[in-house]
Amino acid sequence: MHKFFPIQLLLLLLVAFQVSAQNPPQFQIHSHNDYLQTVPFWTAFSAGASSIEVDVILKDGKLMAAHEIASIDPKRTIESLYLDPIAEGIENGLISSINFHLLVDLKTEAYSTLEVLVESMKNYEDILYSTDNPDGLKLIISGNRPTSEDYKNYPAWMLFDYQSKELSTDLPWAKIGMVSLSFRQFSIWNGKGRMVEDQRVKLQNFIDLVHSFDKPVRFWGSPDSKSAWKAFHEMGEDYINTDYPIDAADYLSKLGENVYQNTSKHEVYQPKLEVDGAEVPMQNVILMIGDGNGLAQISAALFANDNQLNLTQLKNIGFVKTQAADDFTTDSAAGATAYATGEKTNNRAIGVDSEGNSLNNLPDILDEYGFSSGVITTDQLTGATPASFYAHHPERDNSDQIAAYLPKSKLDLFIGGGGDSFASQAENLENAGFNLVEKLEPTDADRIGYFAARGSLPKKLDGRGDYLLNSTTFALDFFEQKKSPFFLMVEAANIDSGGHANSTSTIVSEMLDFDEVIGKVLQYVDAHPNTLLIITADHETGGVSIPQGDIASSTVELAYHSDDHTGIMVPIFAYGAHSGDFRGVYEISAVFHKIMKLVEKYHDN
């Protein structure tokens, strides 16, 4: 046997080790015409394929791996491409277990070809299935086969591919390894969109029939796309036929993460719309930022919540271009700084311009107009978005330096995680007049600070509960008591985390949590018609799209182009006083100037 592996095989084997170390997948792949892969066998093995196909032609007493005589290469035999690598892989410990079979598609006459195959396999008896080696390699014979009556005459390691719609109890099931048919016998679907229902039912019925005999099923000539792989997986096809085993395995292995069914729906508030867009004196501004929250994220939450959201009740909608001063794709620091100061800055910079000079932010500026201000976040308070409304520092990760700005800020309220970062600032915060509370309850304090966690807050699905809703409700009551105009920034930070992690469940659950808070704020605006509500995002995260879903079951599948921010425009929604001013398409920094134009119109400094 050969003892040398080309370098590309070794590289693929590294991937194979990763696959074999994982839990067994909930799907099985058939690597169709595997011998045509650049690296036969190892490509399929690295993808975790359970079924690996090789076409075989008997030529001059040898079993050539080829589809027709014209394509025969003397170096490419079933032994050289498959049996030798498998034997050597087992010997070298590269293959820890045989959790696959070879589907051998005979292109020449069955009996003579099998005679040579049986003889050749005597050289590999130590790796073959037998009663003494129940974990050994099995071969399933397809293509030209002997009559079913003769299946019993072949060794235990040899099974057969049965190819007929006619199934009965008197078939030699003990020697049938799988049932295979052409997909075109059931459907003409091309793998795009959805299969026609009556064709899908015919296919499903046949799958169920094969399973009633406790045998696996495969369809050749089937569509080879993500939509098709998902459909066949959901229908229970045992060996999903593909020419792209690595791509198919990667997609199917992530279905559990990419598909999410929401079981926690909330009622949607119907805004009165009586004051929406009215040119009445603007007293209060509430800016709600869904970090990383693009149109696909909003759509996913919509479809997972009975096709309705509080957010989608709004009529005044625009789009924001999010680019930073130094980069096409912004980060949260530059994005939030643009909202807070009206100037674009470099990525990673908080509250400073592109030259590093401090910029006045909305709480600083609005203090001169008699406004109170507050920030609420599901992030740590040194996080880029909340920090941009009180700090001035060129590097977002310098949490100690950022924390030192909070006592100097004009904020009257802060609520968020990350209390440990402010341990050295506790005395300064108290000296600045902040009452650092242990829980949110009615108070007559003039300034309030609440560290909801020493470090990061949990995600919604990990037990955060109604923290954001309760915090926002407390803040609205707090500012109501102060009887002065106010500015409040509310950040839902973990939609962004879901985008970075490509976690559909995180994106949807965090967006729905955000939407519940939006409903509460809409009620507040209806009761306080001089309030302007703005809801937007700092950027989109994940390059998210929605290839499939089911509104009836509140299920969505998300796909991801990236695990980072993107330059896609983000939607902006407005409600209440002068909300119509926020229609259109404009730069992210323009939101600040639109707010300030209204402040200057109705307030004196």
XYZ file of C-alpha atoms in Angstrom:
605
model
C 0.000 0.000 0.000
C 1.058 3.585 -0.570
C 2.482 5.370 2.503
C 2.661 8.893 1.068
C -0.064 11.542 1.296
C 0.089 14.657 -0.887
C 0.064 17.915 1.072
C -3.455 18.818 -0.024
C -4.697 15.551 1.465
C -3.054 16.326 4.774
C -4.665 19.761 4.837
C -8.056 18.240 4.217
C -7.399 15.676 6.905
C -6.969 18.451 9.437
C -10.517 19.438 8.603
C -11.527 15.797 8.849
C -10.220 15.599 12.394
C -12.382 18.581 13.298
C -15.453 16.910 11.795
C -14.852 13.575 13.463
C -14.337 15.257 16.835
C -17.769 16.841 16.739
C -21.045 15.270 17.747
C -22.621 13.176 14.985
C -24.631 15.425 12.661
C -28.394 15.187 12.377
C -28.067 14.768 8.603
C -26.222 12.477 6.213
C -24.628 13.454 2.921
C -24.070 11.405 -0.203
C -21.024 12.642 -2.106
C -22.227 12.175 -5.673
C -19.591 11.163 -8.251
C -16.984 11.671 -5.572
C -14.167 10.413 -7.795
C -14.537 13.656 -9.808
C -13.557 15.769 -6.794
C -10.098 17.356 -6.869
C -9.218 15.159 -3.905
C -11.455 12.063 -4.029
C -12.512 10.432 -0.765
C -10.783 12.940 1.536
C -13.058 15.779 0.421
C -16.111 13.708 1.312
C -14.536 12.396 4.501
C -13.634 15.900 5.681
C -17.274 16.906 5.131
C -18.447 13.986 7.231
C -20.179 12.308 4.267
C -21.881 9.047 5.156
C -22.153 7.808 1.589
C -19.386 8.177 -0.997
C -19.980 7.312 -4.638
C -17.485 5.977 -7.143
C -18.312 4.861 -10.700
C -16.441 1.693 -11.655
C -15.604 0.233 -15.078
C -14.032 -3.210 -15.455
C -11.189 -2.748 -17.938
C -8.483 -5.344 -18.594
C -9.169 -6.981 -15.263
C -8.919 -3.733 -13.300
C -11.623 -1.683 -11.598
C -11.192 1.797 -13.025
C -12.813 4.839 -11.386
C -14.537 6.420 -14.372
C -17.955 7.061 -15.857
C -17.130 5.957 -19.378
C -14.223 4.242 -21.143
C -12.997 7.480 -22.756
C -12.334 9.055 -19.343
C -10.296 6.178 -17.906
C -6.988 7.144 -16.262
C -4.795 4.069 -15.515
C -3.774 5.605 -12.161
C -7.339 6.085 -10.987
C -8.723 2.802 -9.696
C -11.096 2.059 -6.846
C -8.076 0.803 -4.931
C -5.886 3.887 -5.454
C -8.610 6.470 -4.871
C -10.545 4.790 -2.060
C -9.496 1.465 -0.619
C -5.808 2.270 -0.161
C -6.440 5.721 1.408
C -9.036 4.231 3.759
C -6.738 1.385 4.818
C -3.788 3.728 5.298
C -5.935 6.266 7.140
C -7.025 3.592 9.602
C -3.483 2.299 9.995
C -2.125 5.799 10.643
C -4.924 6.777 12.998
C -6.234 9.427 10.647
C -9.547 7.595 10.407
C -10.729 6.713 13.891
C -13.929 4.977 12.814
C -15.657 3.967 9.603
C -18.942 5.877 9.735
C -19.391 5.852 5.960
C -19.880 3.415 3.129
C -18.833 3.360 -0.507
C -21.600 3.336 -3.087
C -20.019 1.557 -6.052
C -21.869 2.368 -9.279
C -21.066 -0.390 -11.763
C -20.867 0.813 -15.364
C -19.977 -2.586 -16.787
C -21.777 -5.947 -16.653
C -22.656 -6.802 -13.071
C -21.551 -10.417 -12.559
C -18.143 -10.177 -14.170
C -17.392 -6.854 -12.519
C -18.435 -8.108 -9.096
C -16.301 -11.200 -9.523
C -13.220 -8.999 -9.873
C -14.376 -6.723 -7.033
C -14.817 -9.637 -4.617
C -11.354 -10.920 -5.504
C -9.781 -7.470 -5.114
C -11.376 -6.938 -1.715
C -9.491 -9.917 -0.300
C -6.558 -7.505 0.079
C -8.674 -5.359 2.432
C -10.396 -7.990 4.559
C -9.115 -6.386 7.772
C -11.131 -3.200 7.146
C -14.295 -4.814 5.769
C -17.535 -5.419 7.605
C -18.098 -8.905 8.973
C -19.680 -10.542 11.989
C -16.264 -10.315 13.633
C -15.789 -6.695 12.517
C -19.229 -5.029 12.829
C -17.723 -1.535 12.452
C -16.014 -2.361 9.170
C -16.462 -0.848 5.718
C -19.506 -1.747 3.650
C -19.892 -1.398 -0.110
C -23.329 -0.761 -1.605
C -23.534 -1.827 -5.227
C -25.486 0.448 -7.571
C -25.773 0.819 -11.325
C -25.586 -2.591 -12.988
C -26.550 -5.142 -10.352
C -27.303 -8.850 -10.247
C -30.888 -9.944 -9.852
C -32.259 -9.479 -6.353
C -32.499 -13.263 -5.994
C -28.696 -13.418 -6.197
C -27.959 -10.744 -3.571
C -27.591 -13.490 -0.945
C -24.651 -14.999 -2.841
C -22.350 -12.096 -2.040
C -20.246 -11.389 1.062
C -21.595 -9.724 4.211
C -19.732 -6.500 3.431
C -21.588 -6.164 0.116
C -25.088 -4.682 0.021
C -27.176 -3.427 -2.870
C -28.928 -0.255 -3.976
C -32.562 -1.077 -4.732
C -34.062 1.115 -7.461
C -37.801 0.685 -7.818
C -40.987 2.293 -6.553
C -42.392 -1.182 -6.029
C -41.517 -2.194 -2.487
C -42.805 -5.305 -0.738
C -42.041 -7.459 2.263
C -40.697 -10.310 0.134
C -37.649 -8.342 -1.073
C -34.245 -9.440 0.264
C -34.141 -6.487 2.687
C -31.222 -7.874 4.656
C -29.013 -7.317 1.596
C -30.462 -3.944 0.563
C -28.304 -1.061 1.768
C -30.510 1.747 0.509
C -33.303 2.568 -1.918
C -32.441 5.071 -4.660
C -34.511 6.640 -7.401
C -34.266 9.550 -9.770
C -35.713 12.700 -8.250
C -37.315 13.427 -11.633
C -39.714 10.548 -11.109
C -41.373 12.735 -8.489
C -40.745 16.375 -9.322
C -39.301 18.855 -11.814
C -38.343 21.302 -9.035
C -35.101 23.179 -9.742
C -34.195 23.853 -6.112
C -35.229 27.507 -6.145
C -38.078 28.738 -3.999
C -40.423 25.967 -2.913
C -41.394 22.610 -4.380
C -44.912 22.369 -5.808
C -47.035 20.851 -3.057
C -48.448 17.858 -4.877
C -44.954 16.902 -6.038
C -43.630 17.358 -2.513
C -46.341 15.070 -1.175
C -45.431 12.338 -3.693
C -41.803 12.556 -2.653
C -42.663 12.551 1.039
C -44.925 9.541 0.633
C -42.150 7.559 -1.006
C -39.664 8.530 1.700
C -42.146 7.378 4.318
C -42.716 4.127 2.414
C -38.993 3.327 2.332
C -38.707 4.158 6.021
C -41.544 1.754 6.762
C -39.122 -0.997 5.705
C -36.479 0.524 7.987
C -34.181 1.413 5.098
C -32.527 4.700 4.020
C -33.457 6.538 0.837
C -31.575 8.691 -1.669
C -32.545 10.571 -4.836
C -30.114 11.159 -7.650
C -30.502 13.928 -10.188
C -31.953 16.136 -7.457
C -31.471 19.913 -7.161
C -28.183 20.780 -5.493
C -28.743 24.040 -3.609
C -29.200 25.295 -0.056
C -32.966 25.420 -0.477
C -32.935 21.859 -1.757
C -30.639 20.544 0.977
C -32.886 22.072 3.608
C -36.066 20.732 2.004
C -34.678 17.204 1.676
C -33.361 17.295 5.237
C -36.763 18.357 6.567
C -38.467 15.626 4.549
C -36.184 12.974 6.012
C -34.086 12.001 2.991
C -31.372 9.876 4.558
C -28.539 10.546 2.126
C -28.744 14.030 0.644
C -27.260 13.882 -2.829
C -24.687 16.603 -3.582
C -21.659 17.447 -5.681
C -20.613 19.955 -2.989
C -20.222 17.903 0.189
C -18.260 20.492 2.165
C -20.697 23.300 1.322
C -23.695 21.104 2.076
C -22.264 19.937 5.387
C -21.414 23.489 6.406
C -24.924 24.715 5.591
C -26.801 21.825 7.161
C -24.648 21.841 10.294
C -25.655 25.449 10.929
C -29.384 25.023 10.360
C -29.957 24.641 14.071
C -28.374 28.047 14.642
C -29.800 29.735 11.553
C -33.431 28.682 12.045
C -35.363 29.966 15.048
C -38.958 29.471 16.118
C -40.218 32.158 18.433
C -42.441 30.959 21.265
C -42.575 34.233 23.209
C -44.802 36.659 21.343
C -45.971 40.032 22.562
C -49.023 42.129 21.867
C -48.562 45.138 19.631
C -49.699 48.599 20.677
C -51.675 50.521 18.087
C -50.408 54.108 18.201
C -53.064 56.805 17.991
C -51.199 58.697 15.255
C -53.075 61.835 16.310
C -49.890 63.732 17.082
C -47.662 61.967 14.610
C -45.784 64.525 12.549
C -47.567 67.459 14.176
C -45.553 70.676 14.148
C -46.051 71.266 17.847
C -43.357 72.512 20.233
C -40.919 69.673 20.843
C -40.191 69.195 24.536
C -38.629 65.732 24.830
C -36.422 63.590 22.586
C -36.147 59.823 22.932
C -33.502 58.194 20.733
C -33.698 54.396 20.608
C -30.738 52.609 19.026
C -30.863 48.939 18.078
C -27.168 48.162 17.762
C -26.565 46.259 14.517
C -30.278 46.345 13.707
C -30.777 46.306 9.948
C -33.866 45.758 7.854
C -33.425 41.976 7.816
C -33.213 41.873 11.612
C -36.407 43.887 11.898
C -38.107 41.698 9.283
C -37.078 38.515 11.081
C -38.610 39.749 14.326
C -41.746 40.810 12.457
C -42.263 37.382 10.893
C -41.569 35.678 14.223
C -44.198 37.760 16.040
C -47.368 37.019 14.072
C -46.278 39.384 11.285
C -46.556 42.512 13.410
C -44.333 44.762 15.505
C -44.782 47.976 17.409
C -42.047 49.390 15.218
C -43.842 48.620 11.967
C -46.920 50.601 12.992
C -44.989 53.798 12.294
C -45.430 55.868 9.135
C -42.490 58.261 9.078
C -39.546 56.226 7.865
C -36.186 56.989 6.289
C -32.785 55.435 5.709
C -29.449 56.358 7.240
C -26.046 56.070 5.551
C -23.671 54.923 8.263
C -20.144 55.373 6.889
C -17.428 56.548 9.332
C -14.928 59.326 8.639
C -12.113 56.877 7.972
C -13.907 53.747 6.819
C -16.749 52.704 4.578
C -18.045 50.401 7.315
C -18.568 52.056 10.666
C -18.251 50.621 14.124
C -20.516 51.463 17.060
C -18.138 54.096 18.406
C -18.083 56.186 15.244
C -21.769 55.556 14.580
C -22.913 56.587 18.062
C -20.561 59.580 18.062
C -22.225 60.800 14.866
C -25.636 60.549 16.536
C -24.378 62.201 19.724
C -22.309 65.028 18.214
C -23.343 65.547 14.598
C -19.829 64.873 13.307
C -18.431 61.781 11.669
C -15.321 60.439 13.271
C -12.902 57.555 12.937
C -13.790 54.032 13.924
C -13.021 53.281 17.584
C -13.249 56.968 18.543
C -15.776 58.061 21.165
C -16.892 61.680 21.433
C -13.904 63.084 19.557
C -13.437 64.198 15.960
C -11.156 62.550 13.419
C -8.233 64.596 14.782
C -8.898 63.506 18.363
C -10.431 66.770 19.552
C -13.302 66.559 22.039
C -16.805 67.147 20.687
C -19.785 68.368 22.642
C -22.433 65.682 22.768
C -26.212 65.984 23.092
C -26.351 65.772 26.924
C -23.653 68.478 27.143
C -25.382 70.745 24.658
C -28.946 70.151 25.809
C -28.023 70.974 29.392
C -27.637 74.568 28.244
C -31.246 74.472 27.003
C -32.594 73.208 30.324
C -32.846 69.535 29.337
C -32.242 66.596 31.621
C -30.525 63.613 29.962
C -30.160 59.892 30.446
C -28.768 56.732 28.847
C -29.956 53.137 29.183
C -28.202 50.152 27.648
C -28.182 46.359 27.722
C -24.417 46.705 27.244
C -21.817 47.762 29.759
C -21.911 51.522 30.320
C -18.378 51.824 28.953
C -19.670 50.288 25.721
C -19.233 52.375 22.599
C -22.843 53.501 22.205
C -23.651 54.738 25.724
C -20.112 56.099 26.186
C -20.472 58.299 23.108
C -23.095 60.301 25.005
C -20.791 61.176 27.916
C -17.122 60.418 27.130
C -14.376 61.826 24.884
C -11.645 59.320 24.074
C -9.991 58.075 20.865
C -10.016 54.365 21.824
C -13.244 52.590 22.717
C -11.546 49.745 24.603
C -9.842 51.942 27.199
C -12.637 51.384 29.697
C -10.878 52.954 32.713
C -10.309 56.243 30.885
C -13.845 56.193 29.504
C -15.355 55.518 32.935
C -13.605 58.608 34.341
C -15.776 60.834 32.137
C -19.074 59.717 33.641
C -18.841 61.837 36.838
C -18.030 64.870 34.671
C -20.963 64.321 32.320
C -24.227 66.248 32.159
C -26.248 63.043 32.427
C -28.925 62.883 35.073
C -29.527 59.146 34.720
C -27.545 56.131 33.628
C -28.598 52.477 33.668
C -26.510 49.610 32.352
C -23.977 46.896 33.086
C -20.260 47.053 33.753
C -20.252 48.219 37.344
C -16.757 46.864 37.964
C -15.326 49.363 35.472
C -16.609 52.187 37.662
C -15.423 50.886 41.046
C -12.750 53.568 41.238
C -15.283 56.236 40.223
C -17.922 55.526 42.884
C -16.835 58.399 45.131
C -16.539 60.776 42.174
C -20.023 59.825 40.993
C -21.503 60.416 44.423
C -19.670 63.728 44.722
C -21.159 64.685 41.365
C -24.622 64.173 42.859
C -25.437 60.711 41.541
C -27.441 58.507 43.828
C -26.099 55.021 43.069
C -29.074 52.772 43.677
C -29.245 49.013 44.226
C -32.588 48.672 42.459
C -34.949 50.798 40.414
C -37.744 52.166 42.546
C -39.442 55.562 42.945
C -37.083 58.221 44.260
C -36.867 61.971 44.612
C -33.126 61.968 43.887
C -31.989 64.522 41.326
C -29.465 62.224 39.605
C -29.643 58.438 39.456
C -27.087 55.791 38.549
C -27.839 52.076 38.403
C -25.272 49.399 37.588
C -27.444 46.442 36.668
C -24.495 44.031 36.592
C -20.864 44.016 37.635
C -19.896 42.898 34.139
C -22.048 42.163 31.117
C -25.774 41.636 31.360
C -27.101 38.278 30.130
C -28.842 37.961 26.791
C -32.630 37.888 26.724
C -32.657 34.111 26.183
C -30.202 33.676 29.052
C -32.433 35.249 31.668
C -32.207 39.038 31.400
C -35.963 39.237 31.748
C -37.719 42.589 31.344
C -34.684 44.626 32.338
C -34.833 46.960 29.335
C -38.587 47.500 29.591
C -38.439 48.120 33.345
C -35.434 50.428 33.023
C -37.115 52.517 30.327
C -40.347 52.707 32.303
C -38.394 53.876 35.353
C -36.545 56.494 33.276
C -39.761 57.927 31.832
C -41.238 58.208 35.331
C -38.004 59.754 36.592
C -37.987 62.453 33.934
C -41.713 63.043 34.355
C -41.062 63.836 37.988
C -38.320 66.335 37.096
C -40.832 68.368 35.070
C -38.235 69.557 32.572
C -37.611 68.681 28.932
C -35.437 65.605 28.593
C -33.279 63.597 26.227
C -33.131 59.823 26.665
C -31.024 57.351 24.703
C -32.074 53.690 24.946
C -29.783 51.062 23.424
C -30.622 47.434 22.650
C -27.018 46.281 22.324
C -27.285 42.544 21.791
C -28.917 42.531 18.362
C -25.364 43.346 17.304
C -24.023 40.423 19.361
C -26.377 38.103 17.500
C -25.122 39.401 14.167
C -21.484 38.907 15.133
C -22.221 35.383 16.360
C -24.477 34.607 13.375
C -27.062 33.586 15.961
C -30.618 33.793 14.680
C -32.120 33.132 18.093
C -30.174 36.037 19.606
C -31.085 38.460 16.830
C -34.801 37.665 16.923
C -35.187 37.509 20.702
C -33.202 40.718 21.253
C -35.125 42.563 18.546
C -38.439 41.431 20.016
C -37.317 42.588 23.452
C -36.440 45.958 21.918
C -39.832 46.108 20.229
C -41.665 45.581 23.509
C -39.873 48.645 24.853
C -40.779 50.553 21.687
C -44.436 49.788 22.415
C -44.094 51.263 25.889
C -42.466 54.418 24.527
C -45.142 54.804 21.853
C -47.744 54.855 24.605
C -45.730 57.535 26.382
C -45.559 59.680 23.240
C -49.330 59.384 22.739
C -49.791 60.646 26.299
C -47.145 63.369 25.874
C -47.665 64.807 22.373
C -44.701 67.179 22.612
C -42.295 64.230 22.530
C -40.221 63.184 19.515
C -39.341 59.494 19.291
C -36.552 58.348 16.947
C -35.752 54.655 16.453
C -32.753 53.609 14.389
C -29.445 51.701 14.389
C -25.769 52.574 14.286
C -25.053 50.009 11.550
C -26.105 46.576 10.310
C -24.252 43.505 11.571
C -23.899 40.144 9.857
C -24.966 40.933 6.306
C -28.211 39.181 7.214
C -30.771 37.882 4.720
C -33.897 35.760 5.148
C -33.945 32.855 2.674
C -36.918 31.077 4.255
C -39.449 31.253 7.030
C -42.962 30.362 8.072
C -45.148 33.086 9.523
C -47.779 30.624 10.729
C -45.284 28.889 13.031
C -43.281 32.061 13.818
C -40.173 30.496 12.288
C -37.419 32.243 10.342
C -34.200 31.122 8.727
C -31.440 33.710 8.520
C -28.347 33.563 6.331
C -25.166 35.521 6.938
C -22.721 37.159 4.594
C -20.418 38.275 7.392
C -19.738 38.096 11.114
C -18.950 41.803 11.187
C -20.584 45.148 10.524
C -21.637 46.031 6.984
C -22.171 49.292 5.108
C -25.850 48.635 4.384
C -28.104 51.593 5.089
C -30.200 51.230 8.245
C -33.840 52.271 8.605
C -34.868 55.165 10.822
C -38.407 55.499 12.223
C -39.871 58.573 13.891
C -43.067 59.234 15.810
C -44.611 62.238 17.500
C -43.685 65.904 17.270
C -42.056 66.794 13.916
C -41.517 63.116 13.072
C -42.000 63.909 9.389
C -38.655 65.726 9.455
C -36.917 62.358 9.550
C -38.156 60.992 6.241
C -35.694 60.544 3.396
C -32.175 59.235 2.965
C -29.325 61.047 4.689
C -26.035 60.727 6.522
C -25.916 59.404 10.068
C -24.611 62.733 11.357
C -27.729 64.500 10.030
C -29.905 63.037 12.808
C -28.123 65.205 15.393
C -28.640 68.332 13.310
C -32.321 67.576 12.761
C -32.741 67.250 16.526
C -30.806 70.428 17.239
C -32.789 72.394 14.681
C -35.952 71.584 16.644
C -34.294 72.268 19.987
C -33.170 75.697 18.810
C -36.625 76.413 17.413
C -38.480 75.761 20.653
C -35.946 76.274 23.453
C -33.710 79.094 24.613
C -30.221 78.578 25.915
